[in-house]
Every structure is written in structure tokens, then in C-alpha cells.
PDB file of C-alpha atoms in Angstrom:
ATOM      1  CA  MET A  55       4.029  22.035  13.592  1.00  0.00           C
ATOM      2  CA  ARG A  56       0.774  23.424  14.923  1.00  0.00           C
ATOM      3  CA  GLN A  57      -2.101  23.377  12.448  1.00  0.00           C
ATOM      4  CA  PRO A  58      -3.340  26.852  11.373  1.00  0.00           C
ATOM      5  CA  THR A  59      -6.772  27.832  12.586  1.00  0.00           C
ATOM      6  CA  PRO A  60      -9.495  28.061   9.890  1.00  0.00           C
ATOM      7  CA  LEU A  61      -9.745  31.845  10.371  1.00  0.00           C
ATOM      8  CA  LEU A  62      -6.039  32.590  10.113  1.00  0.00           C
ATOM      9  CA  PRO A  63      -5.623  32.149   6.316  1.00  0.00           C
ATOM     10  CA  TRP A  64      -8.576  34.461   5.647  1.00  0.00           C
ATOM     11  CA  LEU A  65      -7.198  37.130   7.952  1.00  0.00           C
ATOM     12  CA  LEU A  66      -3.750  36.937   6.360  1.00  0.00           C
ATOM     13  CA  ILE A  67      -5.271  37.396   2.901  1.00  0.00           C
ATOM     14  CA  LEU A  68      -8.265  39.661   3.393  1.00  0.00           C
ATOM     15  CA  LEU A  69      -6.866  42.156   5.903  1.00  0.00           C
ATOM     16  CA  PRO A  70      -3.947  43.272   3.672  1.00  0.00           C
ATOM     17  CA  ALA A  71      -6.256  43.297   0.648  1.00  0.00           C
ATOM     18  CA  THR A  72      -8.794  45.468   2.475  1.00  0.00           C
ATOM     19  CA  ALA A  73      -6.073  47.809   3.755  1.00  0.00           C
ATOM     20  CA  MET A  74      -4.635  48.304   0.270  1.00  0.00           C
ATOM     21  CA  VAL A  75      -8.062  48.905  -1.285  1.00  0.00           C
ATOM     22  CA  VAL A  76      -8.976  51.463   1.381  1.00  0.00           C
ATOM     23  CA  LEU A  77      -5.605  53.199   1.024  1.00  0.00           C
ATOM     24  CA  VAL A  78      -5.904  53.488  -2.756  1.00  0.00           C
ATOM     25  CA  LEU A  79      -9.511  54.687  -2.514  1.00  0.00           C
ATOM     26  CA  VAL A  80      -8.479  57.395  -0.043  1.00  0.00           C
ATOM     27  CA  LEU A  81      -5.603  58.461  -2.281  1.00  0.00           C
ATOM     28  CA  SER A  82      -7.949  58.441  -5.261  1.00  0.00           C
ATOM     29  CA  VAL A  83      -9.867  61.359  -3.759  1.00  0.00           C
ATOM     30  CA  GLN A  84      -7.042  63.606  -4.953  1.00  0.00           C
ATOM     31  CA  THR A  85      -6.592  62.030  -8.411  1.00  0.00           C
ATOM     32  CA  GLY A  86     -10.257  61.565  -9.200  1.00  0.00           C
ATOM     33  CA  TRP A  87     -12.378  58.781 -10.644  1.00  0.00           C
ATOM     34  CA  ARG A  88     -12.865  57.275 -14.059  1.00  0.00           C
ATOM     35  CA  SER A  89     -15.815  58.654 -15.997  1.00  0.00           C
ATOM     36  CA  ALA A  90     -16.182  55.495 -18.123  1.00  0.00           C
ATOM     37  CA  ILE A  91     -16.258  52.207 -16.240  1.00  0.00           C
ATOM     38  CA  ASP A  92     -15.874  48.858 -18.029  1.00  0.00           C
ATOM     39  CA  TYR A  93     -18.344  46.728 -16.143  1.00  0.00           C
ATOM     40  CA  LEU A  94     -17.421  43.592 -18.090  1.00  0.00           C
ATOM     41  CA  ASP A  95     -13.848  43.858 -16.786  1.00  0.00           C
ATOM     42  CA  ILE A  96     -15.175  44.348 -13.259  1.00  0.00           C
ATOM     43  CA  ILE A  97     -17.402  41.263 -13.553  1.00  0.00           C
ATOM     44  CA  ALA A  98     -14.509  39.184 -14.932  1.00  0.00           C
ATOM     45  CA  GLU A  99     -12.187  40.311 -12.154  1.00  0.00           C
ATOM     46  CA  LEU A 100     -14.850  39.618  -9.511  1.00  0.00           C
ATOM     47  CA  VAL A 101     -15.319  36.104 -10.895  1.00  0.00           C
ATOM     48  CA  LEU A 102     -11.571  35.495 -10.845  1.00  0.00           C
ATOM     49  CA  LEU A 103     -11.373  36.911  -7.319  1.00  0.00           C
ATOM     50  CA  GLY A 104     -14.159  34.563  -6.246  1.00  0.00           C
ATOM     51  CA  ILE A 105     -12.299  31.598  -7.734  1.00  0.00           C
ATOM     52  CA  LEU A 106      -9.121  32.579  -5.893  1.00  0.00           C
ATOM     53  CA  LEU A 107     -11.006  32.888  -2.598  1.00  0.00           C
ATOM     54  CA  LYS A 108     -12.606  29.488  -3.219  1.00  0.00           C
ATOM     55  CA  TRP A 109      -9.106  28.077  -3.625  1.00  0.00           C
ATOM     56  CA  VAL A 110      -8.252  29.384  -0.161  1.00  0.00           C
ATOM     57  CA  GLN A 111     -11.040  27.215   1.219  1.00  0.00           C
ATOM     58  CA  THR A 112     -10.073  24.250  -0.950  1.00  0.00           C
ATOM     59  CA  ALA A 113      -6.429  24.507   0.117  1.00  0.00           C
ATOM     60  CA  SER A 114      -7.407  23.293   3.599  1.00  0.00           C
ATOM     61  CA  VAL A 115      -7.019  19.722   2.307  1.00  0.00           C
ATOM     62  CA  LEU A 116      -3.277  20.411   2.058  1.00  0.00           C
ATOM     63  CA  LYS A 117      -2.835  21.212   5.739  1.00  0.00           C
ATOM     64  CA  ARG A 118      -1.125  17.893   6.410  1.00  0.00           C
ATOM     65  CA  GLN A 119       1.673  19.034   4.089  1.00  0.00           C
ATOM     66  CA  GLN A 120       2.460  22.278   5.917  1.00  0.00           C
ATOM     67  CA  ARG A 121       5.106  23.586   3.494  1.00  0.00           C
ATOM     68  CA  THR A 122       2.923  22.901   0.454  1.00  0.00           C
ATOM     69  CA  TYR A 123      -0.076  24.490   2.154  1.00  0.00           C
ATOM     70  CA  TRP A 124       1.672  27.759   2.983  1.00  0.00           C
ATOM     71  CA  VAL A 125       3.391  28.081  -0.418  1.00  0.00           C
ATOM     72  CA  PHE A 126       0.051  27.528  -2.144  1.00  0.00           C
ATOM     73  CA  LEU A 127      -1.637  29.985   0.218  1.00  0.00           C
ATOM     74  CA  ALA A 128       1.057  32.655  -0.309  1.00  0.00           C
ATOM     75  CA  GLY A 129       0.699  32.425  -4.078  1.00  0.00           C
ATOM     76  CA  ASN A 130      -3.058  32.609  -3.783  1.00  0.00           C
ATOM     77  CA  ALA A 131      -2.792  35.631  -1.467  1.00  0.00           C
ATOM     78  CA  CYS A 132      -0.603  37.529  -3.952  1.00  0.00           C
ATOM     79  CA  LEU A 133      -3.142  36.966  -6.715  1.00  0.00           C
ATOM     80  CA  VAL A 134      -6.030  38.021  -4.442  1.00  0.00           C
ATOM     81  CA  TRP A 135      -4.162  41.236  -3.612  1.00  0.00           C
ATOM     82  CA  LEU A 136      -3.472  41.780  -7.318  1.00  0.00           C
ATOM     83  CA  MET A 137      -7.141  41.355  -8.251  1.00  0.00           C
ATOM     84  CA  SER A 138      -8.172  43.689  -5.413  1.00  0.00           C
ATOM     85  CA  LEU A 139      -5.926  46.424  -6.827  1.00  0.00           C
ATOM     86  CA  LYS A 140      -7.176  45.679 -10.331  1.00  0.00           C
ATOM     87  CA  LEU A 141     -10.764  46.227  -9.169  1.00  0.00           C
ATOM     88  CA  VAL A 142      -9.848  49.598  -7.640  1.00  0.00           C
ATOM     89  CA  GLU A 143      -8.023  50.493 -10.846  1.00  0.00           C
ATOM     90  CA  GLU A 144     -11.277  50.049 -12.777  1.00  0.00           C
ATOM     91  CA  VAL A 145     -12.863  53.015 -10.965  1.00  0.00           C
ATOM     92  CA  SER A 146      -9.849  55.093  -9.903  1.00  0.00           C
ATOM     93  CA  LEU A 147      -7.417  57.291 -11.810  1.00  0.00           C
ATOM     94  CA  TYR A 148      -4.744  56.695  -9.149  1.00  0.00           C
ATOM     95  CA  ASN A 149      -1.658  55.354 -10.913  1.00  0.00           C
ATOM     96  CA  GLU A 150       1.432  56.143  -8.841  1.00  0.00           C
ATOM     97  CA  LEU A 151       4.699  54.213  -9.389  1.00  0.00           C
ATOM     98  CA  TRP A 152       4.407  52.165  -6.187  1.00  0.00           C
ATOM     99  CA  PHE A 153       0.927  51.077  -7.299  1.00  0.00           C
ATOM    100  CA  GLN A 154       2.283  49.752 -10.616  1.00  0.00           C
ATOM    101  CA  ILE A 155       5.253  48.072  -8.912  1.00  0.00           C
ATOM    102  CA  ALA A 156       2.945  46.415  -6.365  1.00  0.00           C
ATOM    103  CA  GLU A 157       0.726  45.013  -9.125  1.00  0.00           C
ATOM    104  CA  SER A 158       3.751  43.651 -11.017  1.00  0.00           C
ATOM    105  CA  LEU A 159       5.275  42.080  -7.903  1.00  0.00           C
ATOM    106  CA  PHE A 160       1.967  40.512  -6.859  1.00  0.00           C
ATOM    107  CA  ALA A 161       1.480  39.105 -10.360  1.00  0.00           C
ATOM    108  CA  ILE A 162       4.972  37.586 -10.576  1.00  0.00           C
ATOM    109  CA  ALA A 163       5.055  36.304  -6.985  1.00  0.00           C
ATOM    110  CA  GLY A 164       1.524  34.922  -7.247  1.00  0.00           C
ATOM    111  CA  VAL A 165       2.193  32.936 -10.418  1.00  0.00           C
ATOM    112  CA  VAL A 166       5.575  31.639  -9.181  1.00  0.00           C
ATOM    113  CA  LEU A 167       4.366  30.656  -5.691  1.00  0.00           C
ATOM    114  CA  LEU A 168       1.132  29.147  -6.961  1.00  0.00           C
ATOM    115  CA  SER A 169       3.062  27.113  -9.529  1.00  0.00           C
ATOM    116  CA  MET A 170       5.448  25.934  -6.812  1.00  0.00           C
ATOM    117  CA  GLY A 171       2.508  25.051  -4.576  1.00  0.00           C
ATOM    118  CA  ILE A 172       0.747  23.073  -7.312  1.00  0.00           C
ATOM    119  CA  ALA A 173       4.010  21.252  -8.175  1.00  0.00           C
ATOM    120  CA  ALA A 174       4.594  20.421  -4.497  1.00  0.00           C
ATOM    121  CA  TRP A 175       0.993  19.271  -4.111  1.00  0.00           C
ATOM    122  CA  SER A 176       1.413  17.050  -7.173  1.00  0.00           C
ATOM    123  CA  ARG A 177       4.527  15.460  -5.644  1.00  0.00           C
ATOM    124  CA  ASP A 178       2.786  15.016  -2.290  1.00  0.00           C
ATOM    125  CA  TYR A 179      -0.229  13.472  -3.978  1.00  0.00           C
ATOM    126  CA  GLN A 180       1.924  11.065  -5.985  1.00  0.00           C
ATOM    127  CA  ALA A 181       3.799  10.113  -2.805  1.00  0.00           C
ATOM    128  CA  LEU A 182       0.435   9.470  -1.126  1.00  0.00           C
ATOM    129  CA  ILE A 183      -0.650   7.270  -4.035  1.00  0.00           C
ATOM    130  CA  ASP A 184       2.641   5.338  -3.903  1.00  0.00           C
ATOM    131  CA  ASP A 185       2.345   4.922  -0.132  1.00  0.00           C
ATOM    132  CA  THR A 186      -1.261   3.754  -0.435  1.00  0.00           C
ATOM    133  CA  GLU A 187      -0.306   1.267  -3.143  1.00  0.00           C
ATOM    134  CA  ALA A 188       2.594  -0.029  -1.052  1.00  0.00           C
ATOM    135  CA  LYS A 189       0.313  -0.496   1.968  1.00  0.00           C
ATOM    136  CA  LYS A 190      -2.285  -2.181  -0.222  1.00  0.00           C
ATOM    137  CA  ASN A 191       0.346  -4.634  -1.487  1.00  0.00           C
ATOM    138  CA  GLN A 192       1.591  -5.138   2.069  1.00  0.00           C
ATOM    139  CA  TYR A 193      -1.903  -5.926   3.360  1.00  0.00           C
ATOM    140  CA  LYS A 194      -2.491  -8.211   0.385  1.00  0.00           C
ATOM    141  CA  GLN A 195       0.740 -10.052   1.145  1.00  0.00           C
ATOM    142  CA  LEU A 196      -0.193 -10.348   4.822  1.00  0.00           C
ATOM    143  CA  SER A 197      -3.590 -11.774   3.865  1.00  0.00           C
ATOM    144  CA  ILE A 198      -1.943 -14.680   2.036  1.00  0.00           C
ATOM    145  CA  THR A 199       0.952 -15.252   4.455  1.00  0.00           C
ATOM    146  CA  ASP A 200       0.923 -17.580   7.439  1.00  0.00           C
ATOM    147  CA  ALA A 201       1.824 -15.467  10.466  1.00  0.00           C
ATOM    148  CA  LEU A 202       3.689 -18.249  12.291  1.00  0.00           C
ATOM    149  CA  THR A 203       5.884 -19.791   9.589  1.00  0.00           C
ATOM    150  CA  GLY A 204       6.065 -16.983   7.027  1.00  0.00           C
ATOM    151  CA  LEU A 205       4.990 -19.414   4.296  1.00  0.00           C
ATOM    152  CA  MET A 206       1.980 -18.886   2.056  1.00  0.00           C
ATOM    153  CA  ASN A 207      -1.337 -19.781   3.735  1.00  0.00           C
ATOM    154  CA  ARG A 208      -4.420 -21.766   2.702  1.00  0.00           C
ATOM    155  CA  THR A 209      -5.914 -18.767   0.869  1.00  0.00           C
ATOM    156  CA  ALA A 210      -2.785 -18.440  -1.263  1.00  0.00           C
ATOM    157  CA  TYR A 211      -2.859 -22.207  -1.893  1.00  0.00           C
ATOM    158  CA  ASN A 212      -6.435 -22.040  -3.172  1.00  0.00           C
ATOM    159  CA  GLN A 213      -5.575 -19.095  -5.431  1.00  0.00           C
ATOM    160  CA  ARG A 214      -2.563 -20.919  -6.871  1.00  0.00           C
ATOM    161  CA  ILE A 215      -4.537 -24.090  -7.570  1.00  0.00           C
ATOM    162  CA  GLU A 216      -7.370 -22.100  -9.157  1.00  0.00           C
ATOM    163  CA  GLN A 217      -4.797 -20.528 -11.488  1.00  0.00           C
ATOM    164  CA  PHE A 218      -3.469 -23.948 -12.499  1.00  0.00           C
ATOM    165  CA  VAL A 219      -6.992 -25.197 -13.194  1.00  0.00           C
ATOM    166  CA  SER A 220      -7.835 -22.058 -15.176  1.00  0.00           C
ATOM    167  CA  ASP A 221      -4.670 -22.484 -17.285  1.00  0.00           C
ATOM    168  CA  GLN A 222      -5.324 -26.239 -17.583  1.00  0.00           C
ATOM    169  CA  GLN A 223      -1.832 -26.824 -16.229  1.00  0.00           C
ATOM    170  CA  PRO A 224      -1.139 -30.156 -14.489  1.00  0.00           C
ATOM    171  CA  TYR A 225       0.577 -30.045 -11.120  1.00  0.00           C
ATOM    172  CA  LEU A 226       1.955 -32.318  -8.436  1.00  0.00           C
ATOM    173  CA  LEU A 227       0.544 -31.918  -4.951  1.00  0.00           C
ATOM    174  CA  MET A 228       2.638 -32.885  -1.962  1.00  0.00           C
ATOM    175  CA  LEU A 229       0.897 -32.966   1.446  1.00  0.00           C
ATOM    176  CA  ILE A 230       3.229 -33.026   4.450  1.00  0.00           C
ATOM    177  CA  ASP A 231       2.130 -33.693   8.023  1.00  0.00           C
ATOM    178  CA  LEU A 232       4.262 -33.667  11.181  1.00  0.00           C
ATOM    179  CA  ASP A 233       4.330 -37.021  12.944  1.00  0.00           C
ATOM    180  CA  HIS A 234       3.299 -37.171  16.620  1.00  0.00           C
ATOM    181  CA  PHE A 235       2.922 -33.399  16.732  1.00  0.00           C
ATOM    182  CA  LYS A 236       0.406 -33.659  19.566  1.00  0.00           C
ATOM    183  CA  GLN A 237       3.032 -35.341  21.725  1.00  0.00           C
ATOM    184  CA  ILE A 238       5.357 -32.336  21.289  1.00  0.00           C
ATOM    185  CA  ASN A 239       2.581 -29.990  22.400  1.00  0.00           C
ATOM    186  CA  ASP A 240       1.612 -32.220  25.329  1.00  0.00           C
ATOM    187  CA  ARG A 241       5.158 -32.796  26.563  1.00  0.00           C
ATOM    188  CA  TYR A 242       6.836 -29.441  25.939  1.00  0.00           C
ATOM    189  CA  GLY A 243       3.930 -27.024  25.524  1.00  0.00           C
ATOM    190  CA  HIS A 244       2.408 -25.129  22.623  1.00  0.00           C
ATOM    191  CA  ASP A 245       5.374 -22.759  22.359  1.00  0.00           C
ATOM    192  CA  ALA A 246       7.573 -25.738  21.576  1.00  0.00           C
ATOM    193  CA  GLY A 247       4.999 -26.876  19.022  1.00  0.00           C
ATOM    194  CA  ASP A 248       5.103 -23.445  17.409  1.00  0.00           C
ATOM    195  CA  ALA A 249       8.904 -23.590  17.308  1.00  0.00           C
ATOM    196  CA  ALA A 250       8.710 -26.988  15.593  1.00  0.00           C
ATOM    197  CA  LEU A 251       6.248 -25.664  12.995  1.00  0.00           C
ATOM    198  CA  LYS A 252       8.412 -22.621  12.297  1.00  0.00           C
ATOM    199  CA  GLN A 253      11.594 -24.639  11.870  1.00  0.00           C
ATOM    200  CA  VAL A 254       9.937 -27.312   9.723  1.00  0.00           C
ATOM    201  CA  GLY A 255       8.371 -24.561   7.611  1.00  0.00           C
ATOM    202  CA  ALA A 256      11.792 -22.953   7.167  1.00  0.00           C
ATOM    203  CA  LEU A 257      13.266 -26.307   6.106  1.00  0.00           C
ATOM    204  CA  LEU A 258      10.487 -26.893   3.597  1.00  0.00           C
ATOM    205  CA  GLY A 259      10.861 -23.391   2.171  1.00  0.00           C
ATOM    206  CA  SER A 260      14.647 -23.553   1.877  1.00  0.00           C
ATOM    207  CA  ASN A 261      14.601 -27.034   0.319  1.00  0.00           C
ATOM    208  CA  SER A 262      11.796 -26.290  -2.158  1.00  0.00           C
ATOM    209  CA  ARG A 263      12.426 -25.108  -5.704  1.00  0.00           C
ATOM    210  CA  ASN A 264      10.294 -22.024  -5.041  1.00  0.00           C
ATOM    211  CA  GLN A 265       9.285 -20.907  -1.547  1.00  0.00           C
ATOM    212  CA  GLU A 266       6.113 -19.334  -2.971  1.00  0.00           C
ATOM    213  CA  ASP A 267       4.946 -22.854  -3.869  1.00  0.00           C
ATOM    214  CA  CYS A 268       5.197 -23.957  -0.239  1.00  0.00           C
ATOM    215  CA  PHE A 269       2.088 -23.504   1.946  1.00  0.00           C
ATOM    216  CA  ARG A 270       0.891 -24.120   5.454  1.00  0.00           C
ATOM    217  CA  VAL A 271      -2.645 -25.392   4.883  1.00  0.00           C
ATOM    218  CA  GLY A 272      -3.611 -26.559   8.366  1.00  0.00           C
ATOM    219  CA  GLY A 273      -2.426 -26.905  11.952  1.00  0.00           C
ATOM    220  CA  GLU A 274       0.624 -29.132  11.348  1.00  0.00           C
ATOM    221  CA  GLU A 275      -0.045 -29.785   7.679  1.00  0.00           C
ATOM    222  CA  PHE A 276       1.906 -28.260   4.804  1.00  0.00           C
ATOM    223  CA  ALA A 277       1.533 -28.451   1.038  1.00  0.00           C
ATOM    224  CA  ILE A 278       4.010 -28.052  -1.786  1.00  0.00           C
ATOM    225  CA  VAL A 279       2.864 -27.604  -5.368  1.00  0.00           C
ATOM    226  CA  LEU A 280       5.215 -28.602  -8.176  1.00  0.00           C
ATOM    227  CA  THR A 281       4.894 -27.933 -11.899  1.00  0.00           C
ATOM    228  CA  GLN A 282       6.943 -29.069 -14.889  1.00  0.00           C
ATOM    229  CA  CYS A 283       8.106 -31.981 -12.817  1.00  0.00           C
ATOM    230  CA  SER A 284       7.720 -35.738 -13.327  1.00  0.00           C
ATOM    231  CA  LEU A 285       6.270 -37.982 -10.663  1.00  0.00           C
ATOM    232  CA  SER A 286       9.643 -39.647 -10.078  1.00  0.00           C
ATOM    233  CA  GLN A 287      11.329 -36.258  -9.687  1.00  0.00           C
ATOM    234  CA  ALA A 288       8.644 -35.160  -7.245  1.00  0.00           C
ATOM    235  CA  GLU A 289       9.125 -38.368  -5.257  1.00  0.00           C
ATOM    236  CA  SER A 290      12.887 -37.666  -5.040  1.00  0.00           C
ATOM    237  CA  ILE A 291      12.173 -34.125  -3.827  1.00  0.00           C
ATOM    238  CA  ALA A 292       9.748 -35.487  -1.222  1.00  0.00           C
ATOM    239  CA  GLU A 293      12.351 -37.964   0.032  1.00  0.00           C
ATOM    240  CA  ARG A 294      14.944 -35.208   0.279  1.00  0.00           C
ATOM    241  CA  LEU A 295      12.543 -33.084   2.313  1.00  0.00           C
ATOM    242  CA  ARG A 296      11.658 -36.000   4.581  1.00  0.00           C
ATOM    243  CA  THR A 297      15.329 -36.760   5.221  1.00  0.00           C
ATOM    244  CA  ALA A 298      16.192 -33.094   5.862  1.00  0.00           C
ATOM    245  CA  ILE A 299      13.503 -32.844   8.533  1.00  0.00           C
ATOM    246  CA  GLU A 300      14.357 -36.230  10.092  1.00  0.00           C
ATOM    247  CA  THR A 301      18.016 -35.284  10.498  1.00  0.00           C
ATOM    248  CA  HIS A 302      17.280 -31.769  11.749  1.00  0.00           C
ATOM    249  CA  ALA A 303      17.210 -31.186  15.497  1.00  0.00           C
ATOM    250  CA  ILE A 304      14.364 -28.881  16.497  1.00  0.00           C
ATOM    251  CA  ARG A 305      15.867 -26.462  18.997  1.00  0.00           C
ATOM    252  CA  TRP A 306      13.611 -25.375  21.809  1.00  0.00           C
ATOM    253  CA  GLN A 307      15.185 -23.556  24.749  1.00  0.00           C
ATOM    254  CA  ASP A 308      17.850 -25.988  26.009  1.00  0.00           C
ATOM    255  CA  ALA A 309      16.270 -29.058  24.420  1.00  0.00           C
ATOM    256  CA  GLU A 310      16.660 -30.622  20.990  1.00  0.00           C
ATOM    257  CA  LEU A 311      13.528 -32.281  19.697  1.00  0.00           C
ATOM    258  CA  SER A 312      13.394 -34.854  16.938  1.00  0.00           C
ATOM    259  CA  CYS A 313      10.668 -34.558  14.362  1.00  0.00           C
ATOM    260  CA  THR A 314       9.623 -36.557  11.316  1.00  0.00           C
ATOM    261  CA  VAL A 315       7.004 -36.073   8.634  1.00  0.00           C
ATOM    262  CA  SER A 316       4.733 -38.231   6.518  1.00  0.00           C
ATOM    263  CA  ILE A 317       4.194 -37.185   2.905  1.00  0.00           C
ATOM    264  CA  GLY A 318       1.431 -37.965   0.416  1.00  0.00           C
ATOM    265  CA  LEU A 319       2.046 -37.219  -3.257  1.00  0.00           C
ATOM    266  CA  CYS A 320      -0.460 -36.971  -6.104  1.00  0.00           C
ATOM    267  CA  LEU A 321      -0.350 -35.894  -9.748  1.00  0.00           C
ATOM    268  CA  SER A 322      -3.417 -33.967 -10.907  1.00  0.00           C
ATOM    269  CA  GLN A 323      -5.344 -35.435 -13.829  1.00  0.00           C
ATOM    270  CA  THR A 324      -6.967 -33.643 -16.747  1.00  0.00           C
ATOM    271  CA  GLY A 325     -10.530 -32.715 -15.891  1.00  0.00           C
ATOM    272  CA  GLU A 326     -10.032 -33.600 -12.239  1.00  0.00           C
ATOM    273  CA  SER A 327     -11.247 -31.096  -9.653  1.00  0.00           C
ATOM    274  CA  PRO A 328      -8.781 -29.613  -7.150  1.00  0.00           C
ATOM    275  CA  GLN A 329     -10.810 -31.207  -4.351  1.00  0.00           C
ATOM    276  CA  THR A 330     -10.330 -34.648  -5.897  1.00  0.00           C
ATOM    277  CA  THR A 331      -6.580 -34.153  -6.311  1.00  0.00           C
ATOM    278  CA  TYR A 332      -6.346 -32.987  -2.701  1.00  0.00           C
ATOM    279  CA  ARG A 333      -8.375 -35.967  -1.524  1.00  0.00           C
ATOM    280  CA  HIS A 334      -6.051 -38.398  -3.348  1.00  0.00           C
ATOM    281  CA  ALA A 335      -2.953 -36.729  -1.873  1.00  0.00           C
ATOM    282  CA  ASP A 336      -4.578 -36.813   1.561  1.00  0.00           C
ATOM    283  CA  ALA A 337      -5.348 -40.519   1.132  1.00  0.00           C
ATOM    284  CA  ALA A 338      -1.685 -41.140   0.275  1.00  0.00           C
ATOM    285  CA  LEU A 339      -0.686 -39.152   3.364  1.00  0.00           C
ATOM    286  CA  TYR A 340      -3.058 -41.254   5.491  1.00  0.00           C
ATOM    287  CA  GLU A 341      -1.501 -44.403   4.049  1.00  0.00           C
ATOM    288  CA  ALA A 342       1.962 -43.139   5.008  1.00  0.00           C
ATOM    289  CA  LYS A 343       0.702 -42.583   8.566  1.00  0.00           C
ATOM    290  CA  GLN A 344      -0.848 -46.048   8.699  1.00  0.00           C
ATOM    291  CA  ASN A 345       2.324 -47.715   7.429  1.00  0.00           C
ATOM    292  CA  GLY A 346       4.483 -46.381  10.245  1.00  0.00           C
ATOM    293  CA  ARG A 347       4.935 -42.650   9.460  1.00  0.00           C
ATOM    294  CA  ASN A 348       8.173 -40.953   8.362  1.00  0.00           C
ATOM    295  CA  ARG A 349       7.713 -42.037   4.755  1.00  0.00           C
ATOM    296  CA  VAL A 350       6.548 -40.925   1.313  1.00  0.00           C
ATOM    297  CA  VAL A 351       3.556 -42.523  -0.402  1.00  0.00           C
ATOM    298  CA  VAL A 352       2.547 -41.791  -3.999  1.00  0.00           C
ATOM    299  CA  SER A 353      -1.108 -41.902  -5.014  1.00  0.00           C
ATOM    300  CA  HIS A 354      -1.697 -44.148  -8.044  1.00  0.00           C
TER     301      HIS A 354
END
């Protein structure tokens, strides 16, 4: 729907108001004028009229919600017309039936429409808040998600480890690295390498106790963080993951690629920094690579 021009709302409100005031003033020539004028009432009505006209200007923020904008504007217009007639009534003795009916209708319609407009604006505003919050959560999730594999990324890993350290909760760190990944890239291309990373990431996520504890922390390196788990249990989980990847055929176009992983496992110690735990797990991973790859090594 086409946006209203800035002048249009003022014309729709002020022209009818001016026409009614002029008409009543002309008709008042026959009925006469009040001899005693209550200037306090006139000042109060002028202030209220000014507030209503200010609302017309303020209502421009609602233009994106066209229905809300026009309902609010219609209610405001009725009250402006009412106050215009009330001002004339302060100086005129004109009091025909249509004049009284018009005031009553403007009062009722103004209150009803303005209430509807405010209620609609409140709903629109709440919807905007909900939408903003949803987008905020979406952006936050994207900031901690690895775009290629869909697993948590290095930022999320650091946040999770910081939480464990803050809570003084021990954890088991499993570092997983694809064996001979460079050969896949060199032989089949980087798209094949990406396919291998995505499928290995999916295997790790589906075979982990909690996918949110599975992270891609580097190029072909993944990490899994385990809690409330013994070292022997963690070693069994690592072996299961290694076997699942070894027996899985990486599908790339018409080819099936074999892939294995080396895994280093380390249990965090009380008072030990996250960097130290990571370094021990990385040393165990390096040992697994040196001893022929496709194996699990536990840091002692």
C-alpha cells in the first residue's frame, strides 16, 4: 500500500475541523454569543487540542503498520473535531440538535477508535520486540555455529570451557583430526574435502551424547567435550567414533572416499588452565598421528 504523504493526514483532520467551526460561527450570528466566557475552559481545551495535534505528528512512526496508523489517525481526528466544536461552544449560544449529536458521535468514535489504535499499536510493538529477539537469538546462534558442518565453532568451544572452569567442573576433552586430509583435497579438490568434513561432522554429532558438545575447532580438527564421564567410558566413546568414521564411505559425486581419524583424549585436572588441558589432548593426538594414525591415545 502506498505510504500517505506527510500533508495528507493534516488535511484530512484540519479541513473538516475548520469547515465545521466556520459553519457553526456563521450559524451563531442568528443565535448570538455568550456574554460570560470561561477562559479556563478555553485554555484547557486548547491544551488538549494541541496534544491531539501533536499525536498526529507522532503517529507517523506507525506508518509501517498501515491499518494501525489509519485507525489511530481516525480516532485522533474525531477527538480533534470534538475539541474544535467544544471551543466554538465556549463563545456561541448555538445548540441545535445536530450539533449535540455530532459532539456525542465524535466523542464515542474518537475514544473507541483511539483505543483500538493504541491496542493495535501495542500488539504491533510486541510483535516487533518478539521478532527482534528472535533475530537476535538467530544471529547469536549463527555466531557460534560452523557454517560448513553445522556443529558448534571455536567460539562456542571457548565459551563452554570457560563455563566449566567457572563452575570448577572437570571435563574430558577429545581432539579429533582427519588423517591424510590434505591428500583428499589434492586428489579430489576442495569441494570433496568440504564434503568429507561435513559427513565426518555429521557422524560425530549423531554419535555423540549431545551434539552441542561437539565442535569444529580448526580446519580438519574437531573437539568433543564430555562431562560426568570416566576416562574409560570416554575412551570407549572415542573408539566407537573412530570405528564409525573408518567404516563410513564418504560419498563425493560418483566416488566413495575412505577416511580415518586420530583422536587424543585428556581429562582436565583441578587448577589446570584450559590451555594446558588442550595442549595435553593435542599432544595425545600428535602421538596417535606418530604411531600410525587411525587410533585413540589417552594423555596420562
